[in-house]
Amino acid sequence: MTDAAYPVRTERTRLAVAGARATTRSIVGDSERSGRFGNLLFVAMLLLGVGTALVALSAIIVWAYVTGRPLLSTDLLTNYPSTVNPRAAGYRPAILGTVYVISGVVALIVPLGVGAAVYLEEYADGTKWWNRLIELNIQNLAGVPSIVFGILGLAFIVRGPISLGFVAAAGSLTLALLVLPTVILASREAIRAVPSSIRHGSLALGATQWQTVSRQVLPAALPGILTGVILAVARAIGEAAPLLLVGAVTFVTFDPRFFDGGYSVLPVQIFQYAGRPQEDFRILAAAGVLVLLLVLLVINATAIWLRHRYEREW
Amino acid sequence: MPSRQTTNETLSSTDRRVAALAPGPPVNIATGQAADPGAGEREVTFRLEGVSVRYGEALAVKDVTMDIHHKDITALIGPSGCGKSTLLRCLNRMNDLIPSARVSGRLWYHGEDVYGPKVDPVQVRKLIGMVFQKPNPFPKSIYDNVAFGPRTTGMKGDMDEIVERALRSAALWDEVKDRLKENAYGMSGGQQQRLCIARCIATEPDVILMDEPCSALDPISTARIEDLMHELKEQYTIVIVTHNMQQAARVSDRTAFFTAEVDEATDVRTGVLVEYDRTEKVFSNPGDERTENYVTGRFG
Amino acid sequence: MSHAYELVVSGVGAPRPRRTLEATSPRRGEKVVQASLAACAVLSVLVTTAIVVSLLTPTIGFFREVSIVEFLTSTTWAPAFARPSFGVWPIVVGTLMVVFFALIVAIPIGLACAVYLSEYASRRVRGVVKPVLEVLEGIPTVATGLFAFFFLTPLAKQILPFLPWQGPFSIGVAGVAVGLLIVPLVSSVSDDAMRSVPAGLREGAYALGANKLRVTTRVVFPAAISGVVAAVVLGTSRAIGETMVVLIAAGAGNPNLSFDPTKGIQTMTAYIGGRATGDIAMGTIVYDTIFAVGTLLFIMTLSMNMLAIRLVRRFREVYE
């Protein structure tokens, strides 16, 4: 570039910059003062939105506490239900039912969910149509309403091909299928986060693919997988709708069993108490909500802590 | 290690037999000369005959013919995109991990076809170890990093002893002997790379492939690893890919120079072997103009 | 395990045999493992097939008895009456009203949370607010339903006494509660979308002298729009499928076609849930209605989800 050309160029640049500035100002910005005011108003609106969400959350907890407090005692956990005397009624069979149903859910979702995730991430050739079909399928299953899983449970598990009857095992199976996509998606994400250099390092040492997966990839992905499983379990504990269809509405005044006899679970029992006309049953329901919320808060907090604790930047 | 000595002697005699069975000395397509003068006299670890690698439609490496010798350090050099890493990954079938990669031509390992129908890639990788460009220790303790290979391949013997021997061979023992239980991620980059070498040695391979092992390291760590290579040469056949010509000149016995031919229409870069000879020859008196331009820094 | 290795390591001074590249074991275990892992993945396809079969078989039976035209056009839903009528519109309208009120709540609040978290919040604030929203997402729907029924509806009656409230149920309040429920979903999906807008776009706009408000509303938001739409679509799908809140707060309600938010109106999900709790005999037409309504519900949510997946995918293609 010559000396003579230089001033011409700067002049051109100046003009271009001025032009661009004028254009962008008309698009992106106007006067300084109104911009600042708009900014403040906008932030205030955002904070209002966030505040509403947080207030709603605390309101539910506070409401459950204030309403349910009169009946909060260990009797609540150990007493059997009653249709006549809400003061002496409790959640014992429902809590046991939840424990049974959830144990079944965990036993099913951990191998199935992690297995499917490992297959899709480590073995499947993503360019093949059948593997893409499986992926799309799982994504879609994650969005199927829970009540539809209830219909599936009713037609396929309680009756139909599996015919378990209205028992806790049917509830387990139904809920397991419901939360399985969540577990698969979370596990896939955790497995994908393990860098491929780890896999290559292991394979280059003469480890087989399964040795690589089971001894390197899965241990490294464990916190993420665990978080996914815990969140899925939390969802299963709070879920009521599909269980309405697979028998959890039975009024049980005895300790349930897994493969026979009626059962109920905590959220469904709460729903049933809430539907009774007497005022005291409302208190009982609120007390049940409080118990449920406490359990779920502890579980969710554990999952969030776990994820935070083991969050690793590779 | 006396056992090593004995076994190696046995190995040699077997290999000579195998080498005698293998086809005669291949001819370098590019130069028209014998790819490796004197090949018949020395033990051949790898014999490549017209090896080409494709990624889908794109030809990444074209028609490489060369012999890699027992207990030599062979350096593969050339500009980036010349397919040297791709070729290296053929030797222990790491290319199998890329679904679109296809290898054609013949690749013999001690007279055995590496891509033969009965060959097990896992077994190939047991015998032919690999050190990667970026240190990739496992997120485990130093001890577990080294013990992983021997454990998975079911090696018998005292694990503490195996680990110590490997770490000593990698010149790392004195630095880490007091913190074997600590996570390997706490080590420096150079230490991590030597750990990866130790990890590789622990499985007792015959060959160590190194894919630009020092490119992520500082000069001091690089020097340590180069020293280490000289020591390892006593026991292992080493093939190293490097973009650092000085490094190739310093450590290797033989050097293969690759270059990339660019297809103007598709913009696909295809690696070809230009020259393969003793390192002194390649650097002081190259037989090809392209090699000369590269090693004197006029190109690449 | 490997025969060759035993010889190598144990036999000091023993001749070392040539080690072959051939497999030392047939590795049947590897194949068994791979097959069982694939079976786990295939299970998901089987579940979907089972859902479709379990929905369709009784639905086909249902439509043999009831004309599909009546189902989709008639405006009276009274399947259990002595003179039954099978017009699905009243409960579809109930569902749409829930969706309407839910979105009125969830779109502004959810997007405010997302914009705040992705553009304005400091790392620390984000580290607190995001987990709290996740906890909100984890609140069981029974709890939200009871909260709506026992707290929000009386509250709404006090705040808006001039509205013609009738009885304890309200589809409008149920919709608002469902809206609160889907706020975390809408927020987290749009937050992800906005955060994956490349920093270069923002910096470019700042370099042109735009302020934060402008950058957020004119640059980041438009760039993330398909992700944000996906969030709203997913939220809609959730609202359509939500059962417990509407069952509790909107009640078994009145199956008459109505657009009055202060009344209890039955939704599709509430019909299924409420019907199932009663004891109905298998093989009757009333039993089959559960499946017919379920099929409709499934089709509605499936198309929403497919749309959302497509939107998210398109968004990823642009920026990742």
Tab-separated table of N, CA and C in Angstrom, chain A residues 8-71:
chain	number	residue	atom	x	y	z
A	8	VAL	N	-6.691	8.119	1.638
A	8	VAL	CA	-7.941	7.781	0.959
A	8	VAL	C	-8.630	6.637	1.682
A	9	ARG	N	-7.821	5.665	2.027
A	9	ARG	CA	-8.373	4.502	2.681
A	9	ARG	C	-8.983	4.852	4.030
A	10	THR	N	-8.267	5.680	4.822
A	10	THR	CA	-8.823	6.007	6.133
A	10	THR	C	-10.126	6.776	5.992
A	11	GLU	N	-10.153	7.644	4.999
A	11	GLU	CA	-11.375	8.411	4.793
A	11	GLU	C	-12.545	7.470	4.448
A	12	ARG	N	-12.248	6.534	3.570
A	12	ARG	CA	-13.276	5.572	3.207
A	12	ARG	C	-13.742	4.786	4.422
A	13	THR	N	-12.753	4.358	5.207
A	13	THR	CA	-13.076	3.582	6.389
A	13	THR	C	-13.971	4.388	7.321
A	14	ARG	N	-13.584	5.670	7.499
A	14	ARG	CA	-14.354	6.517	8.410
A	14	ARG	C	-15.810	6.596	7.953
A	15	LEU	N	-15.956	6.828	6.646
A	15	LEU	CA	-17.305	6.935	6.090
A	15	LEU	C	-18.078	5.619	6.288
A	16	ALA	N	-17.394	4.546	6.010
A	16	ALA	CA	-18.055	3.243	6.123
A	16	ALA	C	-18.491	2.987	7.555
A	17	VAL	N	-17.575	3.313	8.490
A	17	VAL	CA	-17.898	3.078	9.900
A	17	VAL	C	-19.088	3.936	10.309
A	18	ALA	N	-19.060	5.205	9.870
A	18	ALA	CA	-20.165	6.101	10.231
A	18	ALA	C	-21.480	5.570	9.668
A	19	GLY	N	-21.419	5.121	8.423
A	19	GLY	CA	-22.629	4.589	7.803
A	19	GLY	C	-23.148	3.373	8.541
A	20	ALA	N	-22.233	2.460	8.843
A	20	ALA	CA	-22.619	1.243	9.535
A	20	ALA	C	-23.210	1.571	10.897
A	21	ARG	N	-22.578	2.568	11.557
A	21	ARG	CA	-23.057	2.936	12.882
A	21	ARG	C	-24.482	3.472	12.801
A	22	ALA	N	-24.707	4.314	11.796
A	22	ALA	CA	-26.051	4.876	11.636
A	22	ALA	C	-27.073	3.776	11.382
A	23	THR	N	-26.683	2.851	10.532
A	23	THR	CA	-27.611	1.767	10.216
A	23	THR	C	-27.906	0.916	11.442
A	24	THR	N	-26.828	0.512	12.121
A	24	THR	CA	-27.047	-0.368	13.270
A	24	THR	C	-27.802	0.348	14.365
A	25	ARG	N	-27.551	1.671	14.493
A	25	ARG	CA	-28.262	2.383	15.554
A	25	ARG	C	-29.767	2.312	15.294
A	26	SER	N	-30.110	2.436	14.019
A	26	SER	CA	-31.541	2.363	13.728
A	26	SER	C	-32.084	0.961	14.002
A	27	ILE	N	-31.209	-0.031	13.924
A	27	ILE	CA	-31.691	-1.398	14.205
A	27	ILE	C	-31.582	-1.717	15.683
A	28	VAL	N	-30.388	-1.518	16.228
A	28	VAL	CA	-30.152	-2.053	17.565
A	28	VAL	C	-30.271	-1.039	18.686
A	29	GLY	N	-30.143	0.223	18.416
A	29	GLY	CA	-30.143	1.105	19.580
A	29	GLY	C	-30.693	2.460	19.260
A	30	ASP	N	-31.347	3.091	20.252
A	30	ASP	CA	-31.718	4.481	20.057
A	30	ASP	C	-30.982	5.308	21.106
A	31	SER	N	-31.655	6.283	21.665
A	31	SER	CA	-30.906	7.179	22.540
A	31	SER	C	-30.518	6.472	23.837
A	32	GLU	N	-29.447	6.955	24.391
A	32	GLU	CA	-28.828	6.346	25.559
A	32	GLU	C	-29.822	6.243	26.731
A	33	ARG	N	-30.565	7.320	26.985
A	33	ARG	CA	-31.380	7.355	28.189
A	33	ARG	C	-32.549	6.362	28.126
A	34	SER	N	-33.292	6.391	27.006
A	34	SER	CA	-34.439	5.493	26.913
A	34	SER	C	-33.949	4.045	26.921
A	35	GLY	N	-32.729	3.821	26.362
A	35	GLY	CA	-32.155	2.484	26.388
A	35	GLY	C	-31.961	2.015	27.814
A	36	ARG	N	-31.451	2.915	28.653
A	36	ARG	CA	-31.185	2.515	30.039
A	36	ARG	C	-32.488	2.207	30.776
A	37	PHE	N	-33.500	3.070	30.518
A	37	PHE	CA	-34.798	2.856	31.162
A	37	PHE	C	-35.402	1.516	30.721
A	38	GLY	N	-35.339	1.285	29.406
A	38	GLY	CA	-35.868	0.028	28.879
A	38	GLY	C	-35.175	-1.171	29.498
A	39	ASN	N	-33.876	-1.046	29.614
A	39	ASN	CA	-33.090	-2.113	30.225
A	39	ASN	C	-33.596	-2.431	31.630
A	40	LEU	N	-33.769	-1.367	32.419
A	40	LEU	CA	-34.202	-1.547	33.808
A	40	LEU	C	-35.567	-2.221	33.858
A	41	LEU	N	-36.470	-1.728	33.004
A	41	LEU	CA	-37.818	-2.276	32.978
A	41	LEU	C	-37.779	-3.768	32.615
A	42	PHE	N	-36.915	-4.072	31.641
A	42	PHE	CA	-36.801	-5.444	31.173
A	42	PHE	C	-36.298	-6.351	32.298
A	43	VAL	N	-35.242	-5.886	32.973
A	43	VAL	CA	-34.694	-6.697	34.072
A	43	VAL	C	-35.749	-6.873	35.150
A	44	ALA	N	-36.506	-5.817	35.419
A	44	ALA	CA	-37.550	-5.916	36.442
A	44	ALA	C	-38.577	-6.978	36.050
A	45	MET	N	-38.928	-7.020	34.765
A	45	MET	CA	-39.887	-8.021	34.312
A	45	MET	C	-39.322	-9.436	34.463
A	46	LEU	N	-38.058	-9.569	34.103
A	46	LEU	CA	-37.430	-10.891	34.237
A	46	LEU	C	-37.451	-11.338	35.692
A	47	LEU	N	-37.076	-10.413	36.575
A	47	LEU	CA	-37.018	-10.771	37.987
A	47	LEU	C	-38.411	-11.107	38.509
A	48	LEU	N	-39.418	-10.403	37.996
A	48	LEU	CA	-40.796	-10.702	38.390
A	48	LEU	C	-41.133	-12.151	38.016
A	49	GLY	N	-40.747	-12.529	36.799
A	49	GLY	CA	-41.005	-13.898	36.344
A	49	GLY	C	-40.307	-14.921	37.221
A	50	VAL	N	-39.015	-14.710	37.443
A	50	VAL	CA	-38.254	-15.649	38.271
A	50	VAL	C	-38.850	-15.690	39.674
A	51	GLY	N	-39.192	-14.501	40.193
A	51	GLY	CA	-39.765	-14.417	41.536
A	51	GLY	C	-41.060	-15.206	41.630
A	52	THR	N	-41.912	-15.088	40.612
A	52	THR	CA	-43.183	-15.817	40.636
A	52	THR	C	-42.939	-17.322	40.725
A	53	ALA	N	-42.000	-17.792	39.926
A	53	ALA	CA	-41.705	-19.226	39.954
A	53	ALA	C	-41.232	-19.656	41.336
A	54	LEU	N	-40.344	-18.855	41.925
A	54	LEU	CA	-39.807	-19.223	43.240
A	54	LEU	C	-40.901	-19.140	44.310
A	55	VAL	N	-41.756	-18.099	44.219
A	55	VAL	CA	-42.843	-17.960	45.189
A	55	VAL	C	-43.801	-19.142	45.079
A	56	ALA	N	-44.106	-19.557	43.840
A	56	ALA	CA	-45.016	-20.686	43.652
A	56	ALA	C	-44.458	-21.931	44.321
A	57	LEU	N	-43.165	-22.133	44.141
A	57	LEU	CA	-42.539	-23.305	44.747
A	57	LEU	C	-42.668	-23.269	46.261
A	58	SER	N	-42.299	-22.116	46.841
A	58	SER	CA	-42.337	-22.065	48.302
A	58	SER	C	-43.782	-22.089	48.793
A	59	ALA	N	-44.703	-21.517	48.013
A	59	ALA	CA	-46.104	-21.503	48.451
A	59	ALA	C	-46.636	-22.922	48.606
A	60	ILE	N	-46.260	-23.810	47.672
A	60	ILE	CA	-46.755	-25.188	47.770
A	60	ILE	C	-46.253	-25.834	49.057
A	61	ILE	N	-44.968	-25.615	49.336
A	61	ILE	CA	-44.393	-26.224	50.537
A	61	ILE	C	-45.029	-25.622	51.793
A	62	VAL	N	-45.145	-24.285	51.807
A	62	VAL	CA	-45.703	-23.625	52.977
A	62	VAL	C	-47.155	-24.060	53.196
A	63	TRP	N	-47.910	-24.115	52.080
A	63	TRP	CA	-49.305	-24.530	52.213
A	63	TRP	C	-49.401	-25.936	52.821
A	64	ALA	N	-48.591	-26.851	52.293
A	64	ALA	CA	-48.637	-28.221	52.792
A	64	ALA	C	-48.275	-28.261	54.276
A	65	TYR	N	-47.303	-27.437	54.655
A	65	TYR	CA	-46.876	-27.449	56.057
A	65	TYR	C	-47.970	-26.875	56.948
A	66	VAL	N	-48.474	-25.693	56.574
A	66	VAL	CA	-49.465	-25.028	57.419
A	66	VAL	C	-50.729	-25.885	57.536
A	67	THR	N	-51.169	-26.456	56.414
A	67	THR	CA	-52.408	-27.231	56.440
A	67	THR	C	-52.219	-28.583	57.135
A	68	GLY	N	-51.100	-29.208	56.849
A	68	GLY	CA	-50.940	-30.576	57.319
A	68	GLY	C	-50.384	-30.695	58.729
A	69	ARG	N	-49.884	-29.580	59.273
A	69	ARG	CA	-49.171	-29.641	60.548
A	69	ARG	C	-49.950	-30.311	61.682
A	70	PRO	N	-51.277	-30.041	61.815
A	70	PRO	CA	-51.982	-30.635	62.954
A	70	PRO	C	-51.875	-32.160	63.001
A	71	LEU	N	-51.682	-32.786	61.865
A	71	LEU	CA	-51.656	-34.249	61.877
A	71	LEU	C	-50.248	-34.822	61.698
